[in-house]
Amino acid sequence: MLEKFGLSHNLLFMMSLSGSTVVIAYIICHPLAKRYFPLWWRDWVLKMAVFAYLFPIGDYRFNVYGLLEPTFPWLEKYLGRSPSVVSGPFTLIISDGRFLTKWPLKILWGCMAFSAIVALFLLGRQILQYNKAAKKCLRNVDRVRDESWNTTLAQCKTQLKMRGKINVLESKQCPGPMTLGVFRPMIIIPPMDQLEGSKQQLVLRHELFHIKHRDLLLKFFGLAVMALHWYNPLAYFLYHEICVTSELVCDKNVIKGFPDETRQEYSNLIIDFARKETFGLFPGFSQKNIRRRILEMKSKVKTKVLLSAITMAMIGAASVVTAFAYTPPMVVSGTDYSGMETITFIPVSPEELLAETLPYDYFFTDQDGNTYPIEMESRIQRGCVHEDVSGTTTEHTKNSDGSCLVEYVEAMRCVKCGRVQYGSTINKVRYAKCPH
């Protein structure tokens, strides 16, 4: 199906399909993950999906095969180059300095160009929205008036073994605690003079965990996925799930090792901030998501690490196999390919392909499978009453660079004198290295 409509030649589509494989597996396994898998499983599977959506894994299929072939020769059946035949409609032909393409390949390129334009527009709009909201929060920003915030920050950084300069700033435009900046992060809080020390610690630990795990960077990658794969609804689901899961992971880490009273205090703090106006770029603070966060903190998980690892490995393998279904449009160079209906290119070596046996470099094959060599003089019409039979001619030409070309042509041959009349070309097959 993919080959029929040319989808396997569309790198962007295959990236989308590979990432969607991970997201669908995530959705299927989610009920199981809530009961038996640790939160880091969900976090890493989502990161795996982001990687599959943004990185062209299929383009490196043969590189992977080259690395693994010496150790695992049986992988040739699944990853190797044996024989990968590319149909004419998705072959780029370079003939006498001209680029010859068929409409399917032109349409394919046009769709990819259109998708790139839409992706750049959406990504640019999202970046502008983020900058507008960030500037609003940074308006009239100042150092915190209560120095206890800085003292608590230093203590939390020591506990979390974090280095680097991180400032706590105060802004009346900021509805709740938040982190801005990927490489030079800063924590912005609204005026909270009456917040006691234990709550200060909970607020700062939450934001520091976001900084430590680079959650803001991951969210930007999620935005890139949503922009690049704007036509795929699973990309929007992935972005939303990244934003929510990053909050769940932070919540678990914040209350880890603390008594139930602290968990209740932290839950009330989340609810208090959720009642206020929230920073609108990243989801995760709706009533539904707040409820989900509270329930996750209360849940008890019977962690099965081995099952978690096996499931993650299987999802990763499924994503890679899907990505490796990508077949790039073949580029064939030469001077004799113009006007061809079909050109098949086989990029294999003699050791990798059991090539068709050619009894002669130039011969005729009739409909019964009998072969007859064609001599140069047999191309000249002789004076006889011809009795022709249908068949095909096969001509093998070896090039100076070690490659070869096999041309198949419809023909008629006289059984008496051997004269051959030529019809239309059936196919041309070019081998990167002659196996004959």
CSV table of C-alpha atoms in Angstrom, one decimal:
chain,number,residue,atom,x,y,z
A,1,MET,CA,0.0,0.0,0.0
A,2,LEU,CA,2.8,2.5,0.9
A,3,GLU,CA,4.7,1.6,-2.2
A,4,LYS,CA,1.6,1.9,-4.4
A,5,PHE,CA,0.9,5.5,-3.5
A,6,GLY,CA,4.5,6.5,-3.1
A,7,LEU,CA,4.2,7.1,0.6
A,8,SER,CA,7.3,5.0,1.4
A,9,HIS,CA,9.3,7.5,-0.6
A,10,ASN,CA,8.1,10.4,1.5
A,11,LEU,CA,10.6,10.9,4.3
A,12,LEU,CA,8.3,13.2,6.3
A,13,PHE,CA,5.4,10.8,6.1
A,14,MET,CA,7.6,7.9,7.2
A,15,MET,CA,8.9,10.0,10.2
A,16,SER,CA,5.3,10.7,11.1
A,17,LEU,CA,4.4,7.1,10.8
A,18,SER,CA,7.4,6.0,13.0
A,19,GLY,CA,6.5,8.6,15.7
A,20,SER,CA,2.9,7.7,15.6
A,21,THR,CA,3.8,4.0,16.1
A,22,VAL,CA,5.3,5.0,19.5
A,23,VAL,CA,2.4,7.3,20.4
A,24,ILE,CA,-0.2,4.5,19.6
A,25,ALA,CA,1.8,2.0,21.7
A,26,TYR,CA,1.9,4.6,24.5
A,27,ILE,CA,-1.8,4.9,24.4
A,28,ILE,CA,-2.4,1.2,24.4
A,29,CYS,CA,0.0,0.6,27.2
A,30,HIS,CA,-1.1,3.6,29.3
A,31,PRO,CA,-3.6,1.6,31.6
A,32,LEU,CA,-0.9,-0.9,32.2
A,33,ALA,CA,1.7,1.8,32.8
A,34,LYS,CA,-0.4,3.6,35.4
A,35,ARG,CA,-0.5,0.4,37.5
A,36,TYR,CA,2.9,-1.2,37.0
A,37,PHE,CA,5.3,1.2,35.3
A,38,PRO,CA,7.2,4.0,37.0
A,39,LEU,CA,6.7,7.5,35.7
A,40,TRP,CA,10.0,7.6,34.0
A,41,TRP,CA,8.7,5.0,31.6
A,42,ARG,CA,6.1,7.4,30.3
A,43,ASP,CA,8.6,10.2,30.2
A,44,TRP,CA,11.1,8.3,28.1
A,45,VAL,CA,8.5,6.8,25.8
A,46,LEU,CA,7.3,10.3,25.0
A,47,LYS,CA,10.9,11.4,24.4
A,48,MET,CA,11.3,8.4,22.1
A,49,ALA,CA,8.3,9.6,20.1
A,50,VAL,CA,9.7,13.1,19.8
A,51,PHE,CA,13.0,11.6,18.5
A,52,ALA,CA,11.1,9.5,15.9
A,53,TYR,CA,9.0,12.4,14.7
A,54,LEU,CA,12.0,14.8,14.3
A,55,PHE,CA,14.9,12.6,13.4
A,56,PRO,CA,15.0,10.9,9.9
A,57,ILE,CA,15.9,7.4,11.2
A,58,GLY,CA,15.0,5.8,7.9
A,59,ASP,CA,17.7,7.8,6.1
A,60,TYR,CA,20.3,5.9,8.1
A,61,ARG,CA,19.0,2.4,7.3
A,62,PHE,CA,22.1,1.3,5.4
A,63,ASN,CA,24.5,2.9,7.8
A,64,VAL,CA,23.0,0.8,10.6
A,65,TYR,CA,23.1,-2.3,8.4
A,66,GLY,CA,26.8,-1.7,7.6
A,67,LEU,CA,27.6,-1.5,11.4
A,68,LEU,CA,25.6,-4.6,12.3
A,69,GLU,CA,26.2,-6.8,9.3
A,70,PRO,CA,29.6,-8.3,10.5
A,71,THR,CA,28.1,-9.3,13.8
A,72,PHE,CA,24.5,-10.1,12.8
A,73,PRO,CA,24.6,-11.3,9.1
A,74,TRP,CA,21.0,-12.6,9.4
A,75,LEU,CA,19.8,-8.9,9.6
A,76,GLU,CA,20.4,-8.7,5.9
A,77,LYS,CA,16.9,-10.1,5.4
A,78,TYR,CA,15.4,-7.1,7.2
A,79,LEU,CA,17.8,-4.2,7.0
A,80,GLY,CA,20.0,-5.1,4.0
A,81,ARG,CA,20.1,-3.9,0.4
A,82,SER,CA,19.0,-7.2,-1.2
A,83,PRO,CA,17.5,-6.5,-3.9
A,84,SER,CA,15.8,-3.1,-3.4
A,85,VAL,CA,14.1,-2.3,-6.6
A,86,VAL,CA,12.8,1.3,-7.1
A,87,SER,CA,10.0,1.9,-9.6
A,88,GLY,CA,10.3,4.4,-12.3
A,89,PRO,CA,7.7,7.0,-11.1
A,90,PHE,CA,9.9,7.7,-8.0
A,91,THR,CA,13.2,7.7,-9.8
A,92,LEU,CA,15.2,10.9,-10.5
A,93,ILE,CA,17.0,10.5,-13.8
A,94,ILE,CA,20.0,12.7,-14.7
A,95,SER,CA,20.5,12.5,-18.4
A,96,ASP,CA,22.9,14.7,-20.4
A,97,GLY,CA,22.8,17.3,-17.6
A,98,ARG,CA,19.0,17.4,-17.5
A,99,PHE,CA,16.8,16.3,-14.6
A,100,LEU,CA,14.0,13.9,-15.8
A,101,THR,CA,11.2,13.2,-13.3
A,102,LYS,CA,7.7,11.9,-13.5
A,103,TRP,CA,4.6,13.5,-12.0
A,104,PRO,CA,4.4,11.2,-8.9
A,105,LEU,CA,7.9,12.4,-7.8
A,106,LYS,CA,7.0,16.0,-8.6
A,107,ILE,CA,3.8,15.8,-6.5
A,108,LEU,CA,5.8,14.1,-3.7
A,109,TRP,CA,8.3,17.0,-3.6
A,110,GLY,CA,5.5,19.5,-3.8
A,111,CYS,CA,3.7,18.0,-0.8
A,112,MET,CA,6.9,18.1,1.2
A,113,ALA,CA,7.6,21.7,0.3
A,114,PHE,CA,4.0,22.7,1.2
A,115,SER,CA,4.3,20.9,4.6
A,116,ALA,CA,7.6,22.7,5.2
A,117,ILE,CA,6.0,26.1,4.6
A,118,VAL,CA,3.1,25.3,6.9
A,119,ALA,CA,5.5,24.0,9.6
A,120,LEU,CA,7.6,27.2,9.5
A,121,PHE,CA,4.5,29.3,9.8
A,122,LEU,CA,3.1,27.4,12.8
A,123,LEU,CA,6.5,27.2,14.6
A,124,GLY,CA,7.1,30.9,14.1
A,125,ARG,CA,3.6,31.7,15.4
A,126,GLN,CA,4.2,29.5,18.5
A,127,ILE,CA,7.6,31.2,19.2
A,128,LEU,CA,6.0,34.6,18.9
A,129,GLN,CA,3.2,33.6,21.4
A,130,TYR,CA,5.8,32.3,23.9
A,131,ASN,CA,7.9,35.5,23.6
A,132,LYS,CA,4.8,37.7,24.0
A,133,ALA,CA,3.8,35.8,27.2
A,134,ALA,CA,7.3,35.7,28.5
A,135,LYS,CA,7.7,39.5,28.0
A,136,LYS,CA,4.5,40.1,29.9
A,137,CYS,CA,5.8,38.1,32.9
A,138,LEU,CA,9.1,39.9,32.8
A,139,ARG,CA,7.5,43.3,32.7
A,140,ASN,CA,8.5,45.2,35.9
A,141,VAL,CA,10.4,42.2,37.1
A,142,ASP,CA,12.6,42.7,40.2
A,143,ARG,CA,14.6,40.7,42.8
A,144,VAL,CA,12.5,39.1,45.5
A,145,ARG,CA,12.0,41.3,48.5
A,146,ASP,CA,12.0,38.4,50.9
A,147,GLU,CA,15.6,37.2,51.1
A,148,SER,CA,14.4,33.9,52.6
A,149,TRP,CA,13.6,32.8,49.0
A,150,ASN,CA,17.3,33.0,48.1
A,151,THR,CA,18.3,31.1,51.2
A,152,THR,CA,15.7,28.4,50.4
A,153,LEU,CA,16.9,28.3,46.8
A,154,ALA,CA,20.5,27.7,47.8
A,155,GLN,CA,19.4,24.8,50.1
A,156,CYS,CA,17.3,23.2,47.4
A,157,LYS,CA,20.1,23.4,44.9
A,158,THR,CA,22.4,21.7,47.3
A,159,GLN,CA,19.9,18.9,48.0
A,160,LEU,CA,19.4,18.4,44.2
A,161,LYS,CA,23.1,18.6,43.5
A,162,MET,CA,22.6,21.4,41.0
A,163,ARG,CA,25.2,24.0,39.9
A,164,GLY,CA,25.0,27.1,37.9
A,165,LYS,CA,23.5,30.5,38.5
A,166,ILE,CA,19.7,30.5,38.9
A,167,ASN,CA,17.9,33.6,40.0
A,168,VAL,CA,14.6,34.0,41.7
A,169,LEU,CA,12.7,37.0,40.4
A,170,GLU,CA,9.4,38.6,41.3
A,171,SER,CA,6.8,39.9,38.9
A,172,LYS,CA,3.3,41.2,39.5
A,173,GLN,CA,2.4,40.1,35.9
A,174,CYS,CA,3.2,36.5,36.7
A,175,PRO,CA,0.1,34.5,37.8
A,176,GLY,CA,2.1,31.7,39.4
A,177,PRO,CA,5.6,30.2,39.8
A,178,MET,CA,7.2,29.5,36.5
A,179,THR,CA,10.6,28.9,34.8
A,180,LEU,CA,11.8,30.8,31.8
A,181,GLY,CA,14.9,30.3,29.8
A,182,VAL,CA,16.5,27.0,28.5
A,183,PHE,CA,20.2,27.8,28.8
A,184,ARG,CA,20.0,30.6,31.4
A,185,PRO,CA,17.0,29.6,33.4
A,186,MET,CA,15.3,31.9,35.9
A,187,ILE,CA,12.4,31.3,38.3
A,188,ILE,CA,9.7,33.9,38.2
A,189,ILE,CA,7.2,34.1,41.1
A,190,PRO,CA,4.3,36.4,41.9
A,191,PRO,CA,4.5,38.5,45.1
A,192,MET,CA,4.1,35.9,47.9
A,193,ASP,CA,5.4,37.6,51.1
A,194,GLN,CA,3.4,35.5,53.5
A,195,LEU,CA,4.4,32.1,52.0
A,196,GLU,CA,6.1,30.1,54.8
A,197,GLY,CA,9.4,28.3,54.5
A,198,SER,CA,8.1,24.8,53.8
A,199,LYS,CA,5.9,26.0,51.0
A,200,GLN,CA,8.8,28.0,49.6
A,201,GLN,CA,10.8,24.8,49.4
A,202,LEU,CA,8.0,23.0,47.6
A,203,VAL,CA,7.6,25.7,45.0
A,204,LEU,CA,11.4,26.0,44.4
A,205,ARG,CA,11.9,22.2,44.3
A,206,HIS,CA,9.2,21.9,41.6
A,207,GLU,CA,10.8,24.6,39.4
A,208,LEU,CA,14.3,23.3,40.0
A,209,PHE,CA,13.3,19.8,38.9
A,210,HIS,CA,11.9,21.3,35.7
A,211,ILE,CA,15.3,23.0,35.1
A,212,LYS,CA,17.3,19.8,36.0
A,213,HIS,CA,15.3,17.7,33.6
A,214,ARG,CA,15.3,20.3,30.8
A,215,ASP,CA,11.5,20.1,30.5
A,216,LEU,CA,11.2,23.5,28.8
A,217,LEU,CA,13.6,22.3,26.0
A,218,LEU,CA,11.5,19.1,25.6
A,219,LYS,CA,8.3,21.2,25.4
A,220,PHE,CA,9.9,23.3,22.6
A,221,PHE,CA,10.8,20.0,20.8
A,222,GLY,CA,7.1,19.1,21.3
A,223,LEU,CA,6.1,22.3,19.6
A,224,ALA,CA,8.4,21.5,16.7
A,225,VAL,CA,6.7,18.1,16.3
A,226,MET,CA,3.3,19.7,16.3
A,227,ALA,CA,4.4,22.2,13.7
A,228,LEU,CA,6.2,19.8,11.4
A,229,HIS,CA,3.5,17.1,11.6
A,230,TRP,CA,0.5,19.6,11.7
A,231,TYR,CA,-1.6,17.2,9.7
A,232,ASN,CA,-1.2,14.4,12.3
A,233,PRO,CA,-3.6,14.5,15.3
A,234,LEU,CA,-1.3,12.3,17.3
A,235,ALA,CA,1.3,15.0,17.2
A,236,TYR,CA,-1.0,17.3,19.1
A,237,PHE,CA,-1.8,14.5,21.6
A,238,LEU,CA,2.0,14.0,22.1
A,239,TYR,CA,2.6,17.7,22.8
A,240,HIS,CA,-0.2,17.8,25.4
A,241,GLU,CA,1.0,14.6,27.0
A,242,ILE,CA,4.6,15.9,27.3
A,243,CYS,CA,3.4,19.0,29.1
A,244,VAL,CA,1.2,17.1,31.5
A,245,THR,CA,3.7,14.2,32.1
A,246,SER,CA,6.5,16.7,32.9
A,247,GLU,CA,4.3,18.1,35.7
A,248,LEU,CA,3.6,14.6,37.0
A,249,VAL,CA,7.3,13.7,37.1
A,250,CYS,CA,8.1,16.9,38.9
A,251,ASP,CA,5.3,16.3,41.4
A,252,LYS,CA,6.5,12.8,42.2
A,253,ASN,CA,10.1,14.0,42.7
A,254,VAL,CA,9.0,17.0,44.9
A,255,ILE,CA,7.1,14.9,47.4
A,256,LYS,CA,9.5,11.9,47.3
A,257,GLY,CA,10.7,11.1,50.8
A,258,PHE,CA,8.2,13.5,52.5
A,259,PRO,CA,5.3,12.5,54.8
A,260,ASP,CA,1.7,12.5,53.8
A,261,GLU,CA,1.2,15.9,55.5
A,262,THR,CA,3.7,17.4,53.0
A,263,ARG,CA,1.9,15.7,50.1
A,264,GLN,CA,-1.4,17.3,51.2
A,265,GLU,CA,0.2,20.7,51.7
A,266,TYR,CA,1.7,20.4,48.2
A,267,SER,CA,-1.6,19.4,46.7
A,268,ASN,CA,-3.4,22.4,48.2
A,269,LEU,CA,-0.6,24.6,46.9
A,270,ILE,CA,-1.2,23.3,43.3
A,271,ILE,CA,-4.9,23.9,43.7
A,272,ASP,CA,-4.4,27.5,45.0
A,273,PHE,CA,-2.2,28.4,42.0
A,274,ALA,CA,-4.6,26.7,39.6
A,275,ARG,CA,-7.4,29.0,40.6
A,276,LYS,CA,-5.5,32.0,39.3
A,277,GLU,CA,-4.9,33.0,35.7
A,278,THR,CA,-2.2,30.7,34.2
A,279,PHE,CA,0.5,31.0,31.7
A,280,GLY,CA,-1.3,30.0,28.5
A,281,LEU,CA,1.4,28.6,26.2
A,282,PHE,CA,1.9,25.2,27.8
A,283,PRO,CA,-1.1,23.1,28.9
A,284,GLY,CA,-1.1,21.3,32.2
A,285,PHE,CA,-3.1,23.5,34.5
A,286,SER,CA,-6.7,22.9,33.5
A,287,GLN,CA,-9.0,21.5,36.1
A,288,LYS,CA,-8.9,18.1,34.5
A,289,ASN,CA,-5.1,18.0,34.5
A,290,ILE,CA,-4.9,19.3,38.1
A,291,ARG,CA,-7.2,16.5,39.2
A,292,ARG,CA,-5.0,14.0,37.3
A,293,ARG,CA,-1.9,15.4,39.0
A,294,ILE,CA,-3.5,15.0,42.5
A,295,LEU,CA,-4.6,11.5,41.8
A,296,GLU,CA,-1.2,10.5,40.5
A,297,MET,CA,0.4,11.7,43.7
A,298,LYS,CA,-1.9,9.6,45.7
A,299,SER,CA,-1.6,6.4,43.6
A,300,LYS,CA,0.5,3.5,44.6
A,301,VAL,CA,2.3,1.8,41.8
A,302,LYS,CA,3.6,-1.8,41.9
A,303,THR,CA,6.7,-1.1,39.9
A,304,LYS,CA,7.8,-3.9,37.5
A,305,VAL,CA,11.1,-2.7,36.2
A,306,LEU,CA,11.9,-5.6,33.9
A,307,LEU,CA,8.4,-5.5,32.3
A,308,SER,CA,8.9,-1.7,31.8
A,309,ALA,CA,12.2,-2.2,30.1
A,310,ILE,CA,11.0,-5.0,27.8
A,311,THR,CA,8.0,-3.0,26.8
A,312,MET,CA,10.0,0.1,26.1
A,313,ALA,CA,12.5,-1.9,24.0
A,314,MET,CA,9.7,-3.4,22.0
A,315,ILE,CA,8.1,0.0,21.3
A,316,GLY,CA,11.5,1.3,20.2
A,317,ALA,CA,12.1,-1.6,17.9
A,318,ALA,CA,8.7,-1.2,16.3
A,319,SER,CA,9.4,2.5,15.7
A,320,VAL,CA,12.8,1.7,14.0
A,321,VAL,CA,11.3,-1.1,11.8
A,322,THR,CA,8.6,1.3,10.7
A,323,ALA,CA,11.2,4.1,9.9
A,324,PHE,CA,13.3,1.6,7.9
A,325,ALA,CA,10.4,1.1,5.5
A,326,TYR,CA,11.4,4.4,4.0
A,327,THR,CA,12.8,4.1,0.5
A,328,PRO,CA,14.4,7.2,-0.9
A,329,PRO,CA,13.7,8.2,-4.5
A,330,MET,CA,16.5,6.7,-6.5
A,331,VAL,CA,18.9,8.9,-8.5
A,332,VAL,CA,20.2,7.4,-11.7
A,333,SER,CA,22.8,9.2,-13.8
A,334,GLY,CA,23.6,8.4,-17.4
A,335,THR,CA,23.2,9.5,-20.9
A,336,ASP,CA,20.7,7.0,-22.3
A,337,TYR,CA,17.8,7.1,-19.9
A,338,SER,CA,15.6,9.7,-21.4
A,339,GLY,CA,12.2,8.5,-22.6
A,340,MET,CA,12.3,5.4,-20.5
A,341,GLU,CA,9.0,4.2,-18.9
A,342,THR,CA,10.7,2.3,-16.1
A,343,ILE,CA,14.2,2.3,-14.7
A,344,THR,CA,15.1,-0.1,-12.0
A,345,PHE,CA,18.3,0.5,-9.9
A,346,ILE,CA,19.7,-2.2,-7.7
A,347,PRO,CA,22.4,-0.9,-5.3
A,348,VAL,CA,23.9,-4.3,-4.4
A,349,SER,CA,27.2,-6.1,-4.8
A,350,PRO,CA,27.7,-9.6,-6.3
A,351,GLU,CA,28.0,-11.1,-2.8
A,352,GLU,CA,24.7,-9.5,-1.7
A,353,LEU,CA,22.5,-10.5,-4.7
A,354,LEU,CA,22.0,-13.7,-6.7
A,355,ALA,CA,21.8,-11.9,-10.0
A,356,GLU,CA,20.1,-13.2,-13.0
A,357,THR,CA,22.3,-15.6,-15.0
A,358,LEU,CA,23.2,-14.1,-18.4
A,359,PRO,CA,24.3,-16.9,-20.9
A,360,TYR,CA,25.5,-14.2,-23.3
A,361,ASP,CA,26.0,-10.4,-23.3
A,362,TYR,CA,23.5,-10.1,-26.0
A,363,PHE,CA,20.8,-12.7,-26.7
A,364,PHE,CA,17.2,-13.4,-27.7
A,365,THR,CA,14.7,-15.3,-25.5
A,366,ASP,CA,11.6,-16.7,-27.1
A,367,GLN,CA,8.3,-17.4,-25.3
A,368,ASP,CA,9.3,-21.0,-24.5
A,369,GLY,CA,12.4,-19.8,-22.7
A,370,ASN,CA,14.9,-20.8,-25.4
A,371,THR,CA,17.9,-18.5,-25.7
A,372,TYR,CA,19.8,-17.6,-28.9
A,373,PRO,CA,23.0,-15.4,-29.0
A,374,ILE,CA,22.7,-12.4,-31.2
A,375,GLU,CA,25.7,-11.7,-33.4
A,376,MET,CA,26.3,-8.2,-34.9
A,377,GLU,CA,25.7,-9.5,-38.4
A,378,SER,CA,22.3,-11.0,-37.4
A,379,ARG,CA,21.0,-7.5,-37.0
A,380,ILE,CA,21.3,-7.0,-40.8
A,381,GLN,CA,18.3,-8.2,-42.8
A,382,ARG,CA,19.0,-11.1,-45.0
A,383,GLY,CA,17.1,-12.2,-48.1
A,384,CYS,CA,14.8,-15.0,-46.9
A,385,VAL,CA,11.2,-15.6,-46.3
A,386,HIS,CA,11.1,-14.8,-42.6
A,387,GLU,CA,9.3,-16.8,-40.0
A,388,ASP,CA,9.2,-14.7,-36.9
A,389,VAL,CA,8.6,-15.6,-33.2
A,390,SER,CA,7.9,-13.3,-30.4
A,391,GLY,CA,10.3,-12.8,-27.5
A,392,THR,CA,12.6,-10.4,-25.8
A,393,THR,CA,16.2,-9.3,-26.3
A,394,THR,CA,18.6,-8.9,-23.4
A,395,GLU,CA,21.7,-6.8,-23.7
A,396,HIS,CA,24.4,-6.5,-21.1
A,397,THR,CA,26.8,-3.6,-21.1
A,398,LYS,CA,29.6,-3.2,-18.6
A,399,ASN,CA,30.7,0.3,-17.8
A,400,SER,CA,34.2,1.6,-17.0
A,401,ASP,CA,33.3,2.4,-13.3
A,402,GLY,CA,32.5,-1.3,-12.6
A,403,SER,CA,28.7,-0.9,-12.9
A,404,CYS,CA,26.6,-2.5,-15.6
A,405,LEU,CA,23.4,-2.0,-17.5
A,406,VAL,CA,21.0,-4.7,-18.6
A,407,GLU,CA,18.4,-3.7,-21.1
A,408,TYR,CA,15.3,-5.7,-22.0
A,409,VAL,CA,13.5,-5.0,-25.3
A,410,GLU,CA,10.4,-6.6,-27.0
A,411,ALA,CA,11.5,-8.2,-30.2
A,412,MET,CA,10.7,-10.6,-33.0
A,413,ARG,CA,13.3,-13.2,-34.3
A,414,CYS,CA,13.3,-15.1,-37.5
A,415,VAL,CA,13.8,-18.8,-36.8
A,416,LYS,CA,15.5,-19.3,-40.3
A,417,CYS,CA,18.1,-16.5,-40.6
A,418,GLY,CA,18.2,-15.1,-37.1
A,419,ARG,CA,17.2,-11.6,-38.0
A,420,VAL,CA,15.9,-9.6,-35.1
A,421,GLN,CA,13.3,-6.8,-35.2
A,422,TYR,CA,13.1,-4.5,-32.2
A,423,GLY,CA,10.1,-3.1,-30.5
A,424,SER,CA,9.6,-1.0,-27.3
A,425,THR,CA,12.0,-1.1,-24.4
A,426,ILE,CA,10.6,-3.1,-21.5
A,427,ASN,CA,13.0,-2.1,-18.7
A,428,LYS,CA,16.6,-1.1,-17.8
A,429,VAL,CA,18.3,-2.4,-14.8
A,430,ARG,CA,21.5,-0.8,-13.6
A,431,TYR,CA,23.7,-2.5,-11.0
A,432,ALA,CA,26.1,-0.4,-8.9
A,433,LYS,CA,28.7,-3.2,-9.3
A,434,CYS,CA,28.4,-5.7,-12.1
A,435,PRO,CA,27.5,-9.1,-10.6
A,436,HIS,CA,27.5,-11.0,-13.9
